[in-house]
Amino acid sequence: MPGTKKAVFLDRDGTIMQDAGYLSNPDQVVFFDDTITVLKQLQNEYELFVVTNQSGISKGLITASDAERINRHIDKFLKDNGIKINEWYVCPHKTCECKKPKPYFLHKAEKDYDIDLSGSWVIGDHPHDITFADNGGAKGLYVLTGHGARHLDELPHEVPVFHNLTDAAERILGRRLDGTAHHKANFCSIDQAALLLQRGGVVAFPTETVYGLGADVFQPEAIAKIFELKGRPLFNPLIAHISDPDMLERLTEDVSRTAARLMDAFWPGPLTLVFRKDENVPDIVTGGNQTVAVRMPSHPMAMELISKADSPIAAPSANAFGKTSPTTAAHVIEQLGTDGYSLIDGGASRVGVESTVLSLVHNRPLLLRAGGLSVEAIEKITGPVEYAKEPQLANLESPGMLASHYSPHTPFILKSGEPEDNPDSRTGLLLFTDCGIESSGPVEILSHRANTAEAAINLYAAMRRLDRLNLEKIIAYRLPEEGLGKAVNDRITKASTK
Ligand code: TXA
Ligand code: MG
């Protein structure tokens, strides 16, 4: 008999608190900033449980009583803050029947607490948390905190991801935790969205880089609505998104061998290629250029949408012109409001910065915008690429090169070199990684393990969190110029206040 109550099963390390390896002492527990707020709201509607594998015990790295002491400490802290965890489900074994992803504890809760698993959720930062949910008939939500970003490659493409606990809770509760109007947005299914696109509507949809605001390439009036919604100058050309290499034939006949090799290697994925365009591609898509930018996104919802709409979809990032790009559905609503378009919620974008734009209409490949695919990876196929110079506005090759772009509201200052201590509580810091400095103001760390791809995933969400705090200024430090460091540096340079 299925139960009657709904529950949220929380992983411990990396989900409600930092994952600092095998903990042996309560002093090592560091909660995330949003843990208390989120759990308070969740428990109004859901029974809460913690389910944690503590394999350090069987490995002899910590003792069972260490683990127990730490869990009691966490439980007390939560209780003192008005949060009730119904039960702590701890697996101390290496191999056994109760270790996640085996659904033992889900079934135990179902029996002992009258839980309806089909209406319940699991939140965790490891792919096995999602398998655990699937195995027990609950719904899994994957967070990018803890080890989440590191294990992304092992997570099936169709599983949506969330920046943090707040993001995941908003999905569960169907509203923003800060009370802003979320429910008024026109959320829709992929099938509905595909129909809307065919009828000349505008749809915001998730891609692996950032959310796009899309319309059918071959319906100029629909495309015009995108420019209106974004407040974007008409000379800015858009990227046409396709779901299948065959769709490219509707846009260009100019596919060189280099292009074919790049497509083979990197599509679907965060690489946009610029080709000479076919006559029938409307000027409004290409900004009057004789070229067209095309990419095949790898997000499964984007692919399904384009394929069902059965036409290339032109889409810029779904933000107001010149502002920070959205990596969640909630960011889209923050930027564009709720009117004039429909929205598909696909969780957080897994790459986090826009695609790399490479023009193939010159003798040598020309890099127009650093992005989610590293230049090193491209050069392995093409040999050395040329870098476009900062353009004059008049002969803009690629407006993504516009100097002011991706801007937060707060004055944003870019620095190079080693970060310095910050004595000012009204100054926020945006850092690549932990570097042991002291700060009186808020700090966002883009990657605790100093990984440039992880930094890219977190960049825009971290900029937004700092921007919301009404600080006097934000100081950002440049990343190393390797991997996706180039793309992140490009964005924070453009965000910086001149
Ligand atoms: O990751 C992305 O590329 C995201 C997602 C939604 O796919 N889209 C995106 O679009 O960032 P948007 O419009 O914000 O940036 C498109 C970039 C701009 O730098 C634009 O100038 C360049 O692509 N672009 C588009 N068409 C072009 C063309 N025909 N020639 C040169 N550059 C072009
Ligand atoms: Mg974990």
Coordinates of C-alpha atoms and ligand atoms in Angstrom, one line a residue:
M1 CA 0.0 0.0 0.0
P2 CA 1.5 3.4 -0.9
G3 CA 1.6 5.8 1.9
T4 CA -0.1 9.2 2.2
K5 CA 2.6 11.6 3.1
K6 CA 5.2 13.2 0.9
A7 CA 8.9 13.4 1.8
V8 CA 12.2 14.9 0.7
F9 CA 15.2 12.7 1.2
L10 CA 18.3 14.7 1.6
D11 CA 21.9 13.6 1.0
R12 CA 24.2 15.0 3.6
D13 CA 27.7 15.8 2.3
G14 CA 27.7 18.2 -0.6
T15 CA 23.9 18.7 -0.5
I16 CA 23.0 20.3 2.9
M17 CA 26.6 21.0 3.9
Q18 CA 30.0 21.2 2.3
D19 CA 31.7 18.0 1.4
A20 CA 35.0 18.1 3.2
G21 CA 35.9 14.5 2.9
Y22 CA 35.6 12.1 5.8
L23 CA 34.7 14.2 8.8
S24 CA 35.8 13.1 12.3
N25 CA 34.9 16.2 14.2
P26 CA 31.7 18.3 14.4
D27 CA 33.9 21.4 14.1
Q28 CA 34.5 20.5 10.4
V29 CA 30.8 20.8 9.6
V30 CA 30.1 23.8 7.3
F31 CA 26.5 24.3 6.2
F32 CA 25.6 26.0 3.0
D33 CA 24.2 29.6 3.4
D34 CA 20.8 28.6 2.2
T35 CA 20.4 25.2 4.1
I36 CA 18.2 26.5 6.9
T37 CA 15.9 28.7 4.8
V38 CA 15.4 25.9 2.3
L39 CA 14.7 23.2 4.8
K40 CA 12.2 25.4 6.7
Q41 CA 10.2 26.0 3.6
L42 CA 10.3 22.3 2.5
Q43 CA 9.2 21.0 5.8
N44 CA 5.9 23.0 5.6
E45 CA 4.9 20.6 2.9
Y46 CA 7.2 17.6 3.1
E47 CA 8.5 15.2 5.8
L48 CA 12.3 15.5 5.9
F49 CA 14.9 12.6 6.0
V50 CA 18.6 12.5 5.7
V51 CA 20.1 9.5 3.8
T52 CA 23.8 9.2 3.8
N53 CA 26.5 6.6 2.9
Q54 CA 29.3 6.8 5.4
S55 CA 31.6 4.3 3.8
G56 CA 34.5 5.9 5.7
I57 CA 33.5 3.8 8.6
S58 CA 33.9 0.4 6.9
K59 CA 37.1 1.7 5.3
G60 CA 38.4 2.4 8.8
L61 CA 38.9 6.1 8.1
I62 CA 36.5 7.3 10.7
T63 CA 34.8 5.4 13.6
A64 CA 31.1 4.8 13.8
S65 CA 30.9 6.9 16.9
D66 CA 32.6 9.8 15.1
A67 CA 29.9 9.7 12.4
E68 CA 27.2 9.4 15.0
R69 CA 28.6 12.4 17.0
I70 CA 28.7 14.5 13.8
N71 CA 25.1 13.5 12.8
R72 CA 23.8 14.3 16.3
H73 CA 25.6 17.7 16.1
I74 CA 24.0 18.5 12.7
D75 CA 20.6 17.3 13.9
K76 CA 20.8 19.5 17.0
F77 CA 21.8 22.5 14.9
L78 CA 18.9 21.9 12.6
K79 CA 16.5 21.4 15.6
D80 CA 17.7 24.6 17.2
N81 CA 16.7 26.3 14.0
G82 CA 13.3 24.8 14.0
I83 CA 13.9 22.0 11.5
K84 CA 12.8 18.4 12.2
I85 CA 14.5 15.5 10.5
N86 CA 12.2 12.5 11.0
E87 CA 15.1 10.0 10.8
W88 CA 18.7 9.8 9.9
Y89 CA 19.4 6.9 7.6
V90 CA 23.1 6.1 7.7
C91 CA 24.8 3.3 5.8
P92 CA 28.2 2.5 7.4
H93 CA 29.0 -0.5 5.1
K94 CA 31.1 -1.1 2.0
T95 CA 28.7 -3.5 0.4
C96 CA 25.3 -4.2 1.8
E97 CA 21.6 -3.9 1.2
C98 CA 21.1 -0.4 2.6
K99 CA 23.8 1.5 0.6
K100 CA 22.6 4.1 -1.9
P101 CA 21.7 3.6 -4.8
K102 CA 19.8 0.6 -3.3
P103 CA 16.4 1.8 -2.4
Y104 CA 16.3 0.1 1.1
F105 CA 15.9 3.3 3.1
L106 CA 13.2 4.7 0.8
H107 CA 11.1 1.5 1.3
K108 CA 11.8 1.7 5.1
A109 CA 10.5 5.2 5.2
E110 CA 7.5 4.2 3.1
K111 CA 6.6 1.6 5.7
D112 CA 7.6 3.3 8.9
Y113 CA 6.3 6.8 8.1
D114 CA 3.5 6.2 5.7
I115 CA 5.3 7.9 2.8
D116 CA 4.1 8.0 -0.8
L117 CA 7.3 7.6 -2.7
S118 CA 5.9 8.6 -6.0
G119 CA 5.1 12.0 -4.6
S120 CA 8.5 12.3 -2.9
W121 CA 11.9 13.6 -3.8
V122 CA 15.6 12.8 -3.3
I123 CA 18.2 15.7 -3.5
G124 CA 21.8 14.7 -3.9
D125 CA 25.2 15.7 -5.4
H126 CA 26.1 12.3 -6.8
P127 CA 24.7 10.3 -9.7
H128 CA 23.9 7.5 -7.3
D129 CA 21.4 9.8 -5.5
I130 CA 19.5 9.9 -8.7
T131 CA 19.6 6.2 -9.3
F132 CA 18.5 5.7 -5.6
A133 CA 15.4 7.9 -6.4
D134 CA 14.7 6.0 -9.6
N135 CA 15.1 2.6 -7.9
G136 CA 12.6 3.5 -5.2
G137 CA 10.1 5.2 -7.5
A138 CA 10.8 8.7 -6.1
K139 CA 12.0 11.8 -8.1
G140 CA 15.7 12.7 -8.0
L141 CA 17.1 16.2 -8.2
Y142 CA 20.8 16.6 -8.8
V143 CA 22.7 19.6 -7.3
L144 CA 26.0 21.0 -8.5
T145 CA 27.3 21.7 -5.0
G146 CA 29.6 19.2 -3.3
H147 CA 30.8 16.7 -5.9
G148 CA 28.0 17.6 -8.3
A149 CA 30.0 19.4 -10.9
R150 CA 32.8 16.8 -10.7
H151 CA 30.5 13.9 -11.5
L152 CA 28.4 15.6 -14.2
D153 CA 30.0 13.5 -16.9
E154 CA 28.6 10.3 -15.3
L155 CA 25.1 11.7 -15.1
P156 CA 22.7 10.8 -17.9
H157 CA 22.0 13.7 -20.2
E158 CA 18.3 13.7 -19.5
V159 CA 18.6 14.3 -15.8
P160 CA 18.1 18.0 -15.0
V161 CA 20.7 19.7 -12.7
F162 CA 20.3 22.5 -10.2
H163 CA 22.8 25.0 -9.0
N164 CA 22.1 24.4 -5.3
L165 CA 19.6 23.5 -2.6
T166 CA 17.5 26.7 -3.2
D167 CA 17.2 25.9 -6.9
A168 CA 16.1 22.3 -6.2
A169 CA 13.6 23.3 -3.6
E170 CA 12.1 25.9 -6.0
R171 CA 11.5 23.0 -8.4
I172 CA 9.9 20.9 -5.7
L173 CA 7.7 23.7 -4.4
G174 CA 7.0 25.3 -7.8
R175 CA 7.7 28.8 -6.6
R176 CA 10.6 31.1 -5.8
L177 CA 11.7 31.0 -2.2
D178 CA 12.0 34.8 -2.0
G179 CA 8.3 35.1 -2.9
T180 CA 8.8 36.7 -6.4
A181 CA 6.1 35.9 -8.9
H182 CA 7.3 32.7 -10.6
H183 CA 3.9 31.1 -11.0
K184 CA 2.7 33.7 -13.5
A185 CA 5.2 32.5 -16.1
N186 CA 3.9 30.5 -19.1
F187 CA 5.6 27.2 -18.3
C188 CA 4.9 24.7 -21.0
S189 CA 5.7 21.2 -22.2
I190 CA 8.1 20.5 -25.1
D191 CA 5.1 19.4 -27.3
Q192 CA 3.2 22.6 -26.5
A193 CA 6.4 24.7 -27.1
A194 CA 7.0 23.0 -30.5
L195 CA 3.5 23.9 -31.6
L196 CA 3.9 27.5 -30.4
L197 CA 7.1 27.8 -32.4
Q198 CA 5.4 26.5 -35.5
R199 CA 2.7 29.1 -35.0
G200 CA 5.1 32.0 -34.8
G201 CA 5.5 32.1 -31.0
V202 CA 8.6 32.7 -28.8
V203 CA 9.8 30.1 -26.4
A204 CA 12.6 30.3 -23.8
F205 CA 14.3 26.9 -23.6
P206 CA 17.2 25.3 -21.8
T207 CA 20.5 24.6 -23.6
E208 CA 23.7 23.2 -22.1
T209 CA 25.3 26.6 -22.3
V210 CA 22.7 29.1 -21.2
Y211 CA 18.9 29.5 -21.8
G212 CA 17.9 30.6 -25.2
L213 CA 14.9 32.7 -26.4
G214 CA 13.8 31.1 -29.6
A215 CA 11.7 31.5 -32.6
D216 CA 11.5 29.8 -36.0
V217 CA 14.3 31.0 -38.3
F218 CA 11.9 31.1 -41.3
Q219 CA 9.3 33.3 -39.6
P220 CA 10.7 36.9 -39.5
E221 CA 7.8 38.3 -37.5
A222 CA 8.4 35.7 -34.8
I223 CA 12.1 36.7 -34.8
A224 CA 11.2 40.3 -34.5
K225 CA 9.4 39.5 -31.2
I226 CA 12.7 38.2 -29.8
F227 CA 14.4 41.5 -30.4
E228 CA 11.5 43.3 -28.8
L229 CA 11.5 41.1 -25.7
K230 CA 15.3 41.5 -25.2
G231 CA 15.5 45.1 -26.1
R232 CA 18.3 44.1 -28.5
P233 CA 19.6 46.1 -31.4
L234 CA 18.4 44.7 -34.8
F235 CA 21.9 44.5 -36.2
N236 CA 22.8 41.7 -33.8
P237 CA 22.7 38.4 -35.7
L238 CA 21.3 35.3 -34.0
I239 CA 22.4 31.7 -33.8
A240 CA 20.3 29.2 -35.6
H241 CA 19.9 26.0 -33.5
I242 CA 19.5 22.7 -35.2
S243 CA 18.8 19.2 -33.9
D244 CA 20.3 17.2 -36.7
P245 CA 23.2 17.8 -39.1
D246 CA 20.7 17.4 -42.0
M247 CA 18.9 20.6 -40.9
L248 CA 22.1 22.5 -41.8
E249 CA 21.1 22.1 -45.5
R250 CA 18.2 24.5 -45.0
L251 CA 20.7 27.2 -43.9
T252 CA 23.9 26.8 -46.0
E253 CA 25.5 24.9 -48.7
D254 CA 28.9 26.0 -47.7
V255 CA 30.1 23.1 -45.6
S256 CA 33.9 22.8 -45.9
R257 CA 35.9 19.8 -44.8
T258 CA 37.1 21.6 -41.7
A259 CA 33.5 22.4 -40.9
A260 CA 32.5 18.7 -41.3
R261 CA 35.3 17.6 -39.0
L262 CA 34.4 20.1 -36.4
M263 CA 30.8 19.1 -36.5
D264 CA 31.8 15.5 -36.2
A265 CA 33.9 16.2 -33.2
F266 CA 31.9 18.7 -31.3
W267 CA 28.2 18.6 -32.3
P268 CA 26.0 18.4 -30.4
G269 CA 27.8 20.8 -28.0
P270 CA 28.9 24.3 -27.2
L271 CA 30.4 25.3 -30.6
T272 CA 28.8 27.7 -33.0
L273 CA 30.0 27.8 -36.6
V274 CA 29.6 30.7 -39.0
F275 CA 28.9 29.8 -42.6
R276 CA 28.1 31.6 -45.8
K277 CA 24.3 31.7 -45.7
D278 CA 21.7 30.5 -48.2
E279 CA 19.6 33.2 -49.8
N280 CA 16.4 32.0 -48.1
V281 CA 17.7 32.7 -44.6
P282 CA 16.0 36.0 -43.5
D283 CA 18.1 39.1 -43.0
I284 CA 16.6 39.6 -39.5
V285 CA 18.3 36.4 -38.4
T286 CA 21.7 37.3 -39.7
G287 CA 21.6 41.0 -39.0
G288 CA 21.9 41.6 -42.7
N289 CA 25.1 39.6 -42.9
Q290 CA 25.7 37.2 -45.7
T291 CA 26.7 34.6 -43.1
V292 CA 24.7 32.5 -40.7
A293 CA 25.8 31.2 -37.3
V294 CA 24.6 27.6 -36.5
R295 CA 24.9 25.3 -33.6
M296 CA 23.5 22.0 -32.5
P297 CA 22.9 22.1 -28.7
S298 CA 23.4 19.0 -26.6
H299 CA 20.6 19.6 -24.1
P300 CA 18.1 16.8 -24.7
M301 CA 15.1 19.1 -24.2
A302 CA 16.5 21.6 -26.7
M303 CA 17.1 18.8 -29.2
E304 CA 13.6 17.4 -28.8
L305 CA 12.1 20.8 -29.1
I306 CA 13.9 21.7 -32.3
S307 CA 13.2 18.3 -33.8
K308 CA 9.5 18.5 -33.0
A309 CA 9.3 22.1 -34.3
D310 CA 10.9 20.6 -37.4
S311 CA 12.7 23.8 -38.3
P312 CA 16.0 25.6 -37.2
I313 CA 15.3 27.8 -34.2
A314 CA 17.0 31.2 -33.9
A315 CA 17.8 32.0 -30.3
P316 CA 20.0 34.5 -28.5
S317 CA 20.6 34.0 -24.8
A318 CA 17.3 34.7 -22.9
N319 CA 18.4 37.8 -21.0
A320 CA 17.7 41.5 -21.5
F321 CA 20.3 43.0 -23.9
G322 CA 23.7 43.5 -22.3
K323 CA 22.8 41.7 -19.0
T324 CA 24.0 38.5 -17.5
S325 CA 22.9 35.3 -19.3
P326 CA 20.4 33.0 -17.6
T327 CA 21.4 29.5 -16.5
T328 CA 18.1 28.6 -14.9
A329 CA 14.4 29.1 -15.8
A330 CA 14.1 31.4 -12.7
H331 CA 16.9 33.6 -14.1
V332 CA 15.0 34.0 -17.4
I333 CA 11.9 35.2 -15.5
E334 CA 14.1 37.6 -13.5
Q335 CA 15.4 39.1 -16.7
L336 CA 12.4 39.1 -19.0
G337 CA 9.4 39.1 -16.8
T338 CA 6.6 36.6 -17.5
D339 CA 4.8 38.0 -20.6
G340 CA 5.2 37.5 -24.3
Y341 CA 6.9 34.1 -24.3
S342 CA 6.5 30.6 -23.0
L343 CA 9.1 28.8 -21.0
I344 CA 10.5 25.2 -20.7
D345 CA 12.1 24.5 -17.4
G346 CA 15.1 22.2 -17.8
G347 CA 17.0 22.9 -14.6
A348 CA 20.5 24.5 -14.6
S349 CA 22.7 24.7 -17.7
R350 CA 25.5 22.2 -17.5
V351 CA 28.2 24.3 -19.3
G352 CA 27.2 27.7 -17.9
V353 CA 28.8 30.0 -20.4
E354 CA 27.7 30.7 -24.0
S355 CA 29.0 28.7 -26.9
T356 CA 32.4 29.3 -28.6
V357 CA 31.8 31.1 -31.9
L358 CA 34.1 30.3 -34.8
S359 CA 33.8 31.8 -38.2
L360 CA 34.7 29.5 -41.2
V361 CA 34.2 32.0 -43.9
H362 CA 37.8 33.3 -44.0
N363 CA 41.0 31.5 -45.0
R364 CA 41.7 30.4 -41.5
P365 CA 39.2 29.7 -38.7
L366 CA 38.6 32.9 -36.8
L367 CA 37.6 32.9 -33.1
L368 CA 34.8 35.4 -32.6
R369 CA 33.9 34.6 -29.1
A370 CA 35.6 32.3 -26.5
G371 CA 33.0 30.1 -24.9
G372 CA 32.0 26.7 -23.6
L373 CA 34.4 24.7 -25.9
S374 CA 38.1 25.5 -25.3
V375 CA 40.2 26.8 -28.1
E376 CA 42.7 24.1 -27.3
A377 CA 40.2 21.5 -28.3
I378 CA 39.3 23.2 -31.5
E379 CA 43.0 23.7 -32.5
K380 CA 43.6 19.9 -32.2
I381 CA 41.3 19.6 -35.2
T382 CA 41.9 22.8 -37.2
G383 CA 45.5 23.8 -36.3
P384 CA 46.0 27.4 -35.1
V385 CA 42.9 29.6 -35.1
E386 CA 43.1 33.4 -35.5
Y387 CA 41.6 35.6 -32.8
A388 CA 39.3 38.4 -33.8
K389 CA 40.4 41.8 -32.6
E390 CA 38.1 44.0 -30.5
P391 CA 35.9 45.3 -33.3
Q392 CA 34.8 48.8 -34.2
L393 CA 31.1 49.1 -33.6
A394 CA 30.7 50.0 -37.3
N395 CA 32.0 46.8 -38.8
L396 CA 31.1 44.5 -36.0
E397 CA 31.9 40.9 -36.9
S398 CA 30.2 39.5 -33.9
P399 CA 28.3 41.6 -31.4
G400 CA 29.1 39.1 -28.6
M401 CA 32.4 41.0 -28.8
L402 CA 30.6 44.2 -27.7
A403 CA 32.6 45.6 -24.8
S404 CA 29.8 46.0 -22.3
H405 CA 27.9 42.7 -22.1
Y406 CA 26.9 40.4 -19.3
S407 CA 26.8 43.3 -16.8
P408 CA 25.6 43.1 -13.3
H409 CA 24.0 46.3 -11.7
T410 CA 26.7 46.5 -9.0
P411 CA 30.0 48.2 -10.0
F412 CA 32.2 45.3 -11.1
I413 CA 36.0 45.6 -10.9
L414 CA 38.4 43.1 -12.5
K415 CA 41.8 42.4 -11.0
S416 CA 44.7 40.2 -12.0
G417 CA 47.1 38.3 -9.9
E418 CA 46.7 36.9 -6.4
P419 CA 43.6 37.9 -4.5
E420 CA 44.1 40.2 -1.5
D421 CA 42.3 40.4 1.8
N422 CA 39.2 42.4 1.8
P423 CA 38.5 44.5 4.9
D424 CA 35.3 46.1 3.5
S425 CA 32.0 44.4 4.3
R426 CA 30.3 46.3 1.4
T427 CA 32.6 44.7 -1.2
G428 CA 31.9 41.3 -2.6
L429 CA 34.6 39.0 -4.0
L430 CA 34.3 36.7 -7.0
L431 CA 37.2 34.2 -6.7
F432 CA 38.3 31.3 -8.9
T433 CA 39.2 29.1 -6.0
D434 CA 39.9 29.0 -2.2
C435 CA 43.1 30.9 -1.6
G436 CA 43.1 31.4 2.1
I437 CA 42.4 35.2 2.1
E438 CA 40.2 37.0 4.7
S439 CA 37.1 38.9 3.6
S440 CA 34.7 41.0 5.6
G441 CA 32.3 40.9 2.7
P442 CA 30.6 38.1 0.9
V443 CA 32.7 35.7 -1.2
E444 CA 31.8 33.5 -4.1
I445 CA 34.2 30.7 -5.0
L446 CA 33.7 29.5 -8.6
S447 CA 35.5 26.1 -8.1
H448 CA 36.8 24.8 -4.9
R449 CA 39.0 22.3 -6.8
A450 CA 40.4 25.0 -9.2
N451 CA 38.7 23.6 -12.3
T452 CA 37.9 26.1 -15.1
A453 CA 34.9 24.1 -16.4
E454 CA 33.4 24.0 -13.0
A455 CA 34.0 27.8 -12.7
A456 CA 32.1 28.3 -16.0
I457 CA 29.1 26.4 -14.7
N458 CA 28.9 28.6 -11.6
L459 CA 29.9 31.9 -13.1
Y460 CA 26.6 33.6 -13.9
A461 CA 24.7 32.2 -10.9
A462 CA 27.5 33.5 -8.6
M463 CA 27.5 36.9 -10.3
R464 CA 23.7 37.1 -9.8
R465 CA 23.9 36.1 -6.1
L466 CA 26.5 38.9 -5.4
D467 CA 24.5 41.4 -7.5
R468 CA 21.4 40.8 -5.4
L469 CA 23.1 41.9 -2.2
N470 CA 23.2 45.6 -3.0
L471 CA 26.9 45.9 -2.4
E472 CA 29.0 48.9 -3.1
K473 CA 31.2 46.9 -5.5
I474 CA 32.2 43.5 -6.6
I475 CA 35.8 42.6 -7.2
A476 CA 36.5 39.7 -9.5
Y477 CA 39.9 38.1 -10.1
R478 CA 41.0 36.7 -13.5
L479 CA 41.3 33.0 -14.0
P480 CA 44.3 31.2 -15.6
E481 CA 43.9 31.5 -19.4
E482 CA 43.6 27.8 -20.0
G483 CA 40.6 25.5 -20.7
L484 CA 37.4 27.5 -20.1
G485 CA 39.4 30.1 -18.2
K486 CA 39.6 32.2 -21.4
A487 CA 35.8 32.2 -21.7
V488 CA 35.2 33.1 -18.1
N489 CA 37.9 35.9 -18.3
D490 CA 36.2 37.2 -21.4
R491 CA 32.8 37.4 -19.6
I492 CA 34.2 39.0 -16.5
T493 CA 36.1 41.5 -18.5
K494 CA 33.0 42.5 -20.4
A495 CA 31.0 42.7 -17.1
S496 CA 33.6 45.0 -15.5
T497 CA 32.8 48.6 -15.1
K498 CA 34.9 50.8 -17.3
Ligands
TXA1 O1 25.5 29.3 -26.1 C1 25.0 30.1 -26.9 O2 25.6 30.5 -28.0 C2 23.6 30.7 -26.5 C3 22.6 29.6 -26.5 C4 21.2 30.0 -26.4 O3 22.7 28.8 -27.7 N1 23.3 31.7 -27.4 C5 23.9 32.9 -27.5 O4 23.3 33.8 -28.4 O5 24.8 33.2 -26.7 P1 23.7 35.3 -28.4 O6 22.7 35.9 -29.4 O7 23.6 35.9 -27.1 O8 25.1 35.4 -29.0 C6 25.3 35.0 -30.4 C7 26.7 35.3 -30.8 C8 26.9 36.8 -30.8 O9 28.2 37.0 -30.4 C9 26.7 37.1 -32.3 O10 27.3 38.3 -32.7 C10 27.3 35.9 -32.9 O11 26.9 34.8 -32.1 N2 26.8 35.7 -34.3 C11 25.6 35.3 -34.6 N3 25.4 35.3 -36.0 C12 26.6 35.6 -36.5 C13 27.1 35.8 -37.8 N4 26.4 35.6 -38.9 N5 28.4 36.2 -37.9 C14 29.2 36.4 -36.8 N6 28.8 36.3 -35.6 C15 27.5 35.9 -35.4
MG2 MG 26.9 13.9 -1.3

